[in-house]
Each structure stands twice: as structure tokens, then as C-alpha cells.
Short mmCIF file of N, CA, C and O in Angstrom, two decimals:
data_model
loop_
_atom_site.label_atom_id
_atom_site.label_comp_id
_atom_site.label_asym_id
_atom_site.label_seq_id
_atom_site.Cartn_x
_atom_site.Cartn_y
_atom_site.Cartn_z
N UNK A 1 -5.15 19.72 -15.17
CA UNK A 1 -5.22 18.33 -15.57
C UNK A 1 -4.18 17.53 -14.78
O UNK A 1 -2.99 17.84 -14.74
N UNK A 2 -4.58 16.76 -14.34
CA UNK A 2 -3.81 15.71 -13.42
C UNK A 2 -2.64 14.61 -14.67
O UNK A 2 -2.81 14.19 -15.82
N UNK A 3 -1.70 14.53 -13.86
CA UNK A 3 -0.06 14.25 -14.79
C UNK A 3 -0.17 12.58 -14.64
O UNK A 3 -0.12 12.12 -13.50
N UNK A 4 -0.32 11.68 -15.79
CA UNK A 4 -0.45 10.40 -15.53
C UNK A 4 0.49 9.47 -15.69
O UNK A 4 0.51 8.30 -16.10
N UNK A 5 1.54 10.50 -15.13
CA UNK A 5 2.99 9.68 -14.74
C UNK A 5 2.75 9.63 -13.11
O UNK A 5 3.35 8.80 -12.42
N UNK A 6 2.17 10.21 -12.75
CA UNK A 6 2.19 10.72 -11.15
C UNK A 6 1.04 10.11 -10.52
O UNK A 6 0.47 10.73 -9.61
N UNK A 7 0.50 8.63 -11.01
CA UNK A 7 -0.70 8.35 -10.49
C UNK A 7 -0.05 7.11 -10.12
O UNK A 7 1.05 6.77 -10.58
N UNK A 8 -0.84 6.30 -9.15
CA UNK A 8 -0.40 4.68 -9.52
C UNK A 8 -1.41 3.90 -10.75
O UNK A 8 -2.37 4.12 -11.49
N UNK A 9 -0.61 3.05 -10.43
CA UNK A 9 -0.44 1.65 -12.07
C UNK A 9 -2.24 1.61 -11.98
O UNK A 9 -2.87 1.87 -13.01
N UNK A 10 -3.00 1.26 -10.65
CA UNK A 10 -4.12 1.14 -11.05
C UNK A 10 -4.85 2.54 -10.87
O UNK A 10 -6.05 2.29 -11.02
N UNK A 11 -4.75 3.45 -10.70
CA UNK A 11 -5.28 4.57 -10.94
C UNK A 11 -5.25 4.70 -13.27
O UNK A 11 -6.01 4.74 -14.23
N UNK A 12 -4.06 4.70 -12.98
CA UNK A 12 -3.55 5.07 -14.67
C UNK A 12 -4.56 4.22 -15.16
O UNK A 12 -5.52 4.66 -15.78
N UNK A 13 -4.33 2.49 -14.80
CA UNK A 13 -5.23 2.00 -15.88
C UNK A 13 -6.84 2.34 -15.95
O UNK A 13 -7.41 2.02 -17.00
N UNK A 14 -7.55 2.92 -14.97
CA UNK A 14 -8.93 3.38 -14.93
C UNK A 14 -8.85 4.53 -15.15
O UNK A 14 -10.00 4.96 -15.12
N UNK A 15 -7.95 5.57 -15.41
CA UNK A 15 -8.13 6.53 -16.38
C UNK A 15 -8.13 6.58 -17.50
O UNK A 15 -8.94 7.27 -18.11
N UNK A 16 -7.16 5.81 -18.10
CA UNK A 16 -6.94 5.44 -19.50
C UNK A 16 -8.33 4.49 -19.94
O UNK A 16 -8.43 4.59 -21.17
N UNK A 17 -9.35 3.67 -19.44
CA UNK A 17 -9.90 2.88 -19.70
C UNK A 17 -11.12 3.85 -19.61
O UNK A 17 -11.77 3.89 -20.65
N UNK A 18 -11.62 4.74 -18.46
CA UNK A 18 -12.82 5.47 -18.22
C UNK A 18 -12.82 6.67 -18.87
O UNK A 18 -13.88 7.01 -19.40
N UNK A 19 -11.51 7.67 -18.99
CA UNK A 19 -11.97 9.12 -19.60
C UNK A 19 -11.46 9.60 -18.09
O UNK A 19 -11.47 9.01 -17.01
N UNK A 20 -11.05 10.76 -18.44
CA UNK A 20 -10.22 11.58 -17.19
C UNK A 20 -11.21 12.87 -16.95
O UNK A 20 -10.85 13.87 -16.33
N UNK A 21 -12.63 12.67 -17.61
CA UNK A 21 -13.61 14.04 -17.22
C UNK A 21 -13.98 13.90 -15.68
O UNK A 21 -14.37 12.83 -15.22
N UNK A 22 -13.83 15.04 -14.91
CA UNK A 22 -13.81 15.37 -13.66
C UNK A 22 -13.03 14.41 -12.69
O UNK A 22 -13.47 13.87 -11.67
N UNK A 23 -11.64 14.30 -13.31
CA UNK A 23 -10.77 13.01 -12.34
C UNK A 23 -10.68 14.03 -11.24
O UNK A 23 -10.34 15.21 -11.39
N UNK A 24 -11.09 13.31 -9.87
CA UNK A 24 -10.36 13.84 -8.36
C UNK A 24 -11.54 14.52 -7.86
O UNK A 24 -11.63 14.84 -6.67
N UNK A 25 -12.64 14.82 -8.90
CA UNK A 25 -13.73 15.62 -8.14
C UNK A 25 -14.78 15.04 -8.07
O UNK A 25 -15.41 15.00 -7.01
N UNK A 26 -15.29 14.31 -9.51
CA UNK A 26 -17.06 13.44 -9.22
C UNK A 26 -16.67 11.94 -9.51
O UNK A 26 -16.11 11.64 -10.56
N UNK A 27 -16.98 10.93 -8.49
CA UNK A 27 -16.71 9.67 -8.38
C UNK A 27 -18.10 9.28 -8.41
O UNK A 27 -19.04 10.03 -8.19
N UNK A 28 -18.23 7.37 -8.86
CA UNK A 28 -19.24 6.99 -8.21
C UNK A 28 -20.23 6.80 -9.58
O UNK A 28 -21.12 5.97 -9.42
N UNK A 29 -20.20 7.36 -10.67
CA UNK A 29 -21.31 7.42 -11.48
C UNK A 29 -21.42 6.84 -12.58
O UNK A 29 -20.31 6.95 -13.09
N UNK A 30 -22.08 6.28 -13.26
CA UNK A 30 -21.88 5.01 -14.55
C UNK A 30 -20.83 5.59 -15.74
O UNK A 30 -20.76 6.59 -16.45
N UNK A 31 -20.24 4.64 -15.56
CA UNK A 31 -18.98 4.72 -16.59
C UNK A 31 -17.88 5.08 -16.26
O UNK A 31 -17.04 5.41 -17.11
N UNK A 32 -17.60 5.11 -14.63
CA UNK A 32 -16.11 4.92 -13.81
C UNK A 32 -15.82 3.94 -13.18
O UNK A 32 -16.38 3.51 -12.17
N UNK A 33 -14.99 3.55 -13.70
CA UNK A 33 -14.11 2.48 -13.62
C UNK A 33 -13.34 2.46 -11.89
O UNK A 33 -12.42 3.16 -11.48
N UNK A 34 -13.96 1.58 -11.30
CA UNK A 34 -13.56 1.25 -10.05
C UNK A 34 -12.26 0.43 -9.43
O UNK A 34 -12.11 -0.77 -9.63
N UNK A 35 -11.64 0.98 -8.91
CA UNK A 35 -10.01 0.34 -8.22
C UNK A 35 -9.82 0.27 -7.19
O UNK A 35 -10.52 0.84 -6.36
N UNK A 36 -8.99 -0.31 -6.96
CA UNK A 36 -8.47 -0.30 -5.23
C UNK A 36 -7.07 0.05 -4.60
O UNK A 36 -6.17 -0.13 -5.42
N UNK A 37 -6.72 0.41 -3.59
CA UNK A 37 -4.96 0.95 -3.58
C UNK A 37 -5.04 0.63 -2.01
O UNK A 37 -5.99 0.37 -1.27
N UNK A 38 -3.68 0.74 -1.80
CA UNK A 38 -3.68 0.16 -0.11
C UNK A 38 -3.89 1.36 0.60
O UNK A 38 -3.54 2.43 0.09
N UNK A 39 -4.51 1.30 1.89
CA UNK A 39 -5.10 2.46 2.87
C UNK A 39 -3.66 2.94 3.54
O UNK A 39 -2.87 2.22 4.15
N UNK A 40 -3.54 4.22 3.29
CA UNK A 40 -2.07 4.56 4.00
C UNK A 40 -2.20 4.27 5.53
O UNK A 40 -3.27 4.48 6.10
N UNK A 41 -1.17 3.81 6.16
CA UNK A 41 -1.41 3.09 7.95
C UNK A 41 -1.28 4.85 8.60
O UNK A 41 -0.73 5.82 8.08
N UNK A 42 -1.77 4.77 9.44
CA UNK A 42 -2.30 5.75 10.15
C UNK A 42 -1.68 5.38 11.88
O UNK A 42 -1.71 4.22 12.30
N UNK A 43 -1.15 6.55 12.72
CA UNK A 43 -0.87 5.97 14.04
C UNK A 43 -2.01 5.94 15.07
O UNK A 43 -2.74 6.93 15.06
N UNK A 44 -2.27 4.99 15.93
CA UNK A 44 -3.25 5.04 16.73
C UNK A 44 -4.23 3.66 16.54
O UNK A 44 -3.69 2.59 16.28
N UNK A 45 -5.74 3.78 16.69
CA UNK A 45 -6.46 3.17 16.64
C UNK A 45 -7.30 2.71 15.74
O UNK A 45 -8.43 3.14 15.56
N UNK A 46 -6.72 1.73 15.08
CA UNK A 46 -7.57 1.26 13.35
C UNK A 46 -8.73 1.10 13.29
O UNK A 46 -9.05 0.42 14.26
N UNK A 47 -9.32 1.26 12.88
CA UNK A 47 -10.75 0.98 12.50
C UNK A 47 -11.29 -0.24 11.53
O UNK A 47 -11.14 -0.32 10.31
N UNK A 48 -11.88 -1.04 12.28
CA UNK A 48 -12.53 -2.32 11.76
C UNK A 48 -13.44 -2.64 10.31
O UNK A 48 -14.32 -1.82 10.06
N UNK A 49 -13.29 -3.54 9.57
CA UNK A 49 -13.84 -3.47 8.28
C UNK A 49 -15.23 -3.67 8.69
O UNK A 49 -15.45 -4.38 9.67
N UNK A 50 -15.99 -3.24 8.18
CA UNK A 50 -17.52 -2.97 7.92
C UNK A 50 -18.51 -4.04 7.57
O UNK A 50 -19.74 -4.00 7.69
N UNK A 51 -17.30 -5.58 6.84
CA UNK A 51 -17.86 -6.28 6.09
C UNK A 51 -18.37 -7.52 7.68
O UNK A 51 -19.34 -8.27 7.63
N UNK A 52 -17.79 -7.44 8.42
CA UNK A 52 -18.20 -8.52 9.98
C UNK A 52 -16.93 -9.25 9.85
O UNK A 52 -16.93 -10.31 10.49
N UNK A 53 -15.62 -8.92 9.07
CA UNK A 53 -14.70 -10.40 9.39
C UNK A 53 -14.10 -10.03 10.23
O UNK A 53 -13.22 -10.83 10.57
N UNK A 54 -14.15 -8.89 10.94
CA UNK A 54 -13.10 -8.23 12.24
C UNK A 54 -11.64 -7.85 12.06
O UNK A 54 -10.84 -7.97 12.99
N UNK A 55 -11.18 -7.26 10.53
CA UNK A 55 -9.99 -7.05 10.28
C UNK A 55 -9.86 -5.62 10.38
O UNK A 55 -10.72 -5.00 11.01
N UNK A 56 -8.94 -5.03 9.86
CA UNK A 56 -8.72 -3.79 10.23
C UNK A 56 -8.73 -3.34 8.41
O UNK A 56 -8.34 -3.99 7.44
N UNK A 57 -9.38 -1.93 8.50
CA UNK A 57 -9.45 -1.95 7.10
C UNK A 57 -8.01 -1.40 6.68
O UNK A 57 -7.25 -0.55 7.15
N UNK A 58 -7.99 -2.25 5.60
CA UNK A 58 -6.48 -2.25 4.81
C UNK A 58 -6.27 -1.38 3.29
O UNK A 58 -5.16 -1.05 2.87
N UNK A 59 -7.53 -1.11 2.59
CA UNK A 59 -7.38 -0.95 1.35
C UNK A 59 -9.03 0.13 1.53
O UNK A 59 -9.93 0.27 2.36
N UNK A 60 -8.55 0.80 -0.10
CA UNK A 60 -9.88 1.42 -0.12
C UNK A 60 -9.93 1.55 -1.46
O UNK A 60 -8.95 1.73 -2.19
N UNK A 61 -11.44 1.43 -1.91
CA UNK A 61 -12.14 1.96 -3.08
C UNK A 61 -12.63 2.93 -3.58
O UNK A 61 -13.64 3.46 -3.12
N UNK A 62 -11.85 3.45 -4.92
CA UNK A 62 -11.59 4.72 -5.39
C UNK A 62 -12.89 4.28 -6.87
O UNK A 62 -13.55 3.29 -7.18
N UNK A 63 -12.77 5.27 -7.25
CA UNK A 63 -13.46 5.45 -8.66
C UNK A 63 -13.42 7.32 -9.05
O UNK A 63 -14.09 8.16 -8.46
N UNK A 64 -12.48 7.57 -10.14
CA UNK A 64 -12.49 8.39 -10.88
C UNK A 64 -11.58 9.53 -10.14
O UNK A 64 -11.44 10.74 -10.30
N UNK A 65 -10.84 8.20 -8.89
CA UNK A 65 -10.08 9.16 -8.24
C UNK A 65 -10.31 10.32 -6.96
O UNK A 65 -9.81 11.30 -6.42
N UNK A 66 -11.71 9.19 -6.93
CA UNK A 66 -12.19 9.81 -5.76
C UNK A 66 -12.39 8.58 -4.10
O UNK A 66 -12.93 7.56 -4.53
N UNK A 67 -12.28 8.51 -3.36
CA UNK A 67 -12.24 7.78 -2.34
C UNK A 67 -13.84 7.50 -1.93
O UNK A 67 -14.56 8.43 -1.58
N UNK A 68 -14.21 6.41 -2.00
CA UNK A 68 -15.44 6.11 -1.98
C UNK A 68 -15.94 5.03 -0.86
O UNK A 68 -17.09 4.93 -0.42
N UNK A 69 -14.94 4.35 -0.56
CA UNK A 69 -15.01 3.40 0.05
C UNK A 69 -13.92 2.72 0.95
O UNK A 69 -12.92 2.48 0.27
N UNK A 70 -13.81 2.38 2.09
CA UNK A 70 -12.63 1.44 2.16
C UNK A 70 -13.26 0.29 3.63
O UNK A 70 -14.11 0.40 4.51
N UNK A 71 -12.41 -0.59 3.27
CA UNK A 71 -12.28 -1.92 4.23
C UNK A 71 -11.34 -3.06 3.80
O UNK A 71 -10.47 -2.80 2.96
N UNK A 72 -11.42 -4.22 4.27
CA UNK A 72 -10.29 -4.78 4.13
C UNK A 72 -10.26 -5.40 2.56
O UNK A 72 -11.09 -4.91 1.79
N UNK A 73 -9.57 -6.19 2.17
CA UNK A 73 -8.78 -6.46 1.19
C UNK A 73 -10.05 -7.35 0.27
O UNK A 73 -10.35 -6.82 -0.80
N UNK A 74 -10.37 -7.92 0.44
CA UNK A 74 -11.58 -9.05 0.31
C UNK A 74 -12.70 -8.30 -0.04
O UNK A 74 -13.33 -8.53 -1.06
N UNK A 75 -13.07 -7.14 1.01
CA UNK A 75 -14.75 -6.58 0.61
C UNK A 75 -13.94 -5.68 -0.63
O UNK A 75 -14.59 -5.57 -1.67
N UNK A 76 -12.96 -5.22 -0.61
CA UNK A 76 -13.05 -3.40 -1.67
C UNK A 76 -12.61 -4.81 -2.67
O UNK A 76 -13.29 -4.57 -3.67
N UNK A 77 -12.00 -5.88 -2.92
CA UNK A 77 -12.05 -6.30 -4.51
C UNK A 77 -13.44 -7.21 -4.76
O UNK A 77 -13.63 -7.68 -5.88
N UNK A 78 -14.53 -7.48 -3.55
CA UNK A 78 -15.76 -7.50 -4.12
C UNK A 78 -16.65 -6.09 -4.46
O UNK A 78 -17.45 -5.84 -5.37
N UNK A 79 -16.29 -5.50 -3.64
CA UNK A 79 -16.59 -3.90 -4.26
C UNK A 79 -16.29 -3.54 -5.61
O UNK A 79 -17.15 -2.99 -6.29
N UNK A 80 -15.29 -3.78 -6.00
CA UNK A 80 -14.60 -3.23 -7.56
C UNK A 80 -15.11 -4.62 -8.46
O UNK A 80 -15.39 -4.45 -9.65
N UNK A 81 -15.22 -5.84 -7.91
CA UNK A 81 -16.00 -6.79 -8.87
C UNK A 81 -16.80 -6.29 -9.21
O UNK A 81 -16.59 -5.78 -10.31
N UNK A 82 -18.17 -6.06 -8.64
CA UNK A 82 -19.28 -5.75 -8.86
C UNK A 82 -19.55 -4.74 -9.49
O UNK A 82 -20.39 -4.82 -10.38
N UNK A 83 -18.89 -3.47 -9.20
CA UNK A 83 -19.25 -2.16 -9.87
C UNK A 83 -18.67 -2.47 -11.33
O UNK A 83 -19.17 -1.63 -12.08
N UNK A 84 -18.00 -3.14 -11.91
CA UNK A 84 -16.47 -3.33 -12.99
C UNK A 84 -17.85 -4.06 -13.84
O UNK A 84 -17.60 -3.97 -15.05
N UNK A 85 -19.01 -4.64 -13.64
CA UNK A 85 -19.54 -5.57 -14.07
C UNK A 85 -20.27 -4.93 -15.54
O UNK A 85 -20.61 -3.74 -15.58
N UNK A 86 -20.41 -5.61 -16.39
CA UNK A 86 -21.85 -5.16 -17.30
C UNK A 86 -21.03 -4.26 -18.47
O UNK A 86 -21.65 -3.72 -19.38
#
């Protein structure tokens, strides 16, 4: 079981809010709670966000603690809008 002192602030709060069944292994599926955390910088050659604004992706979208997604700052919190919805 994963220690939820040892997570970040928005990890914790989508565990505490979704249920911690299969945290770190099955992402993605109705009733996980979607977040975002900053993309650790990497040395070398960044890779461009996906969404067409030509930034470098900065952040990525997790759900249930699994890495699902990433691009810049703008698409992953319309990403986590949308999925967060309903």
C-alpha cells in the first residue's frame, strides 16, 4: 500500500476523494479522479505539446497515479477539466 504522506498535495487529494484500489497500476477508468503535477525537466531535447501552441510540454496528467498524459500547462488542466466532469 502506497504511504500518503509520501505523495504530493494533488496526488493525496485524488486519492482520498477516488479510493486507493489499484493506485500506481490501473489508471484511466470511471471513477478516477484526474490531476496534474509538473513534468520533471529532462536534459537535452524537449518535446513539443501536442495541443499546436508550440510550447514545450511542462506538466502531465495522472489519474490513479498512473501517467496518462502530458503537455503543456493549459491542455493537461483542460484534460483534468473534462475528465473531473459529471
Amino acid at each position: 500500500m502506497t504511504n500518503l504522506n509520501s505523495m504530493s498535495p494533488a496526488a493525496r487529494s485524488a486519492a482520498m476523494r477516488g479510493g486507493m484500489d489499484g493506485w500506481g497500476q490501473v489508471g484511466g477508468q470511471s471513477g478516477h479522479i484526474r490531476y496534474m503535477e509538473v513534468r520533471k525537466k529532462r536534459p537535452g531535447r524537449q518535446p513539443k505539446c501536442w495541443c499546436g501552441c508550440g510550447t514545450n510540454k511542462t506538466h502531465r496528467g495522472l489519474a490513479n497515479g498512473v501517467c496518462l498524459i502530458s503537455g503543456c500547462e493549459m491542455a493537461i488542466r483542460r484534460w483534468v477539466k473534462e475528465g473531473n466532469r459529471g
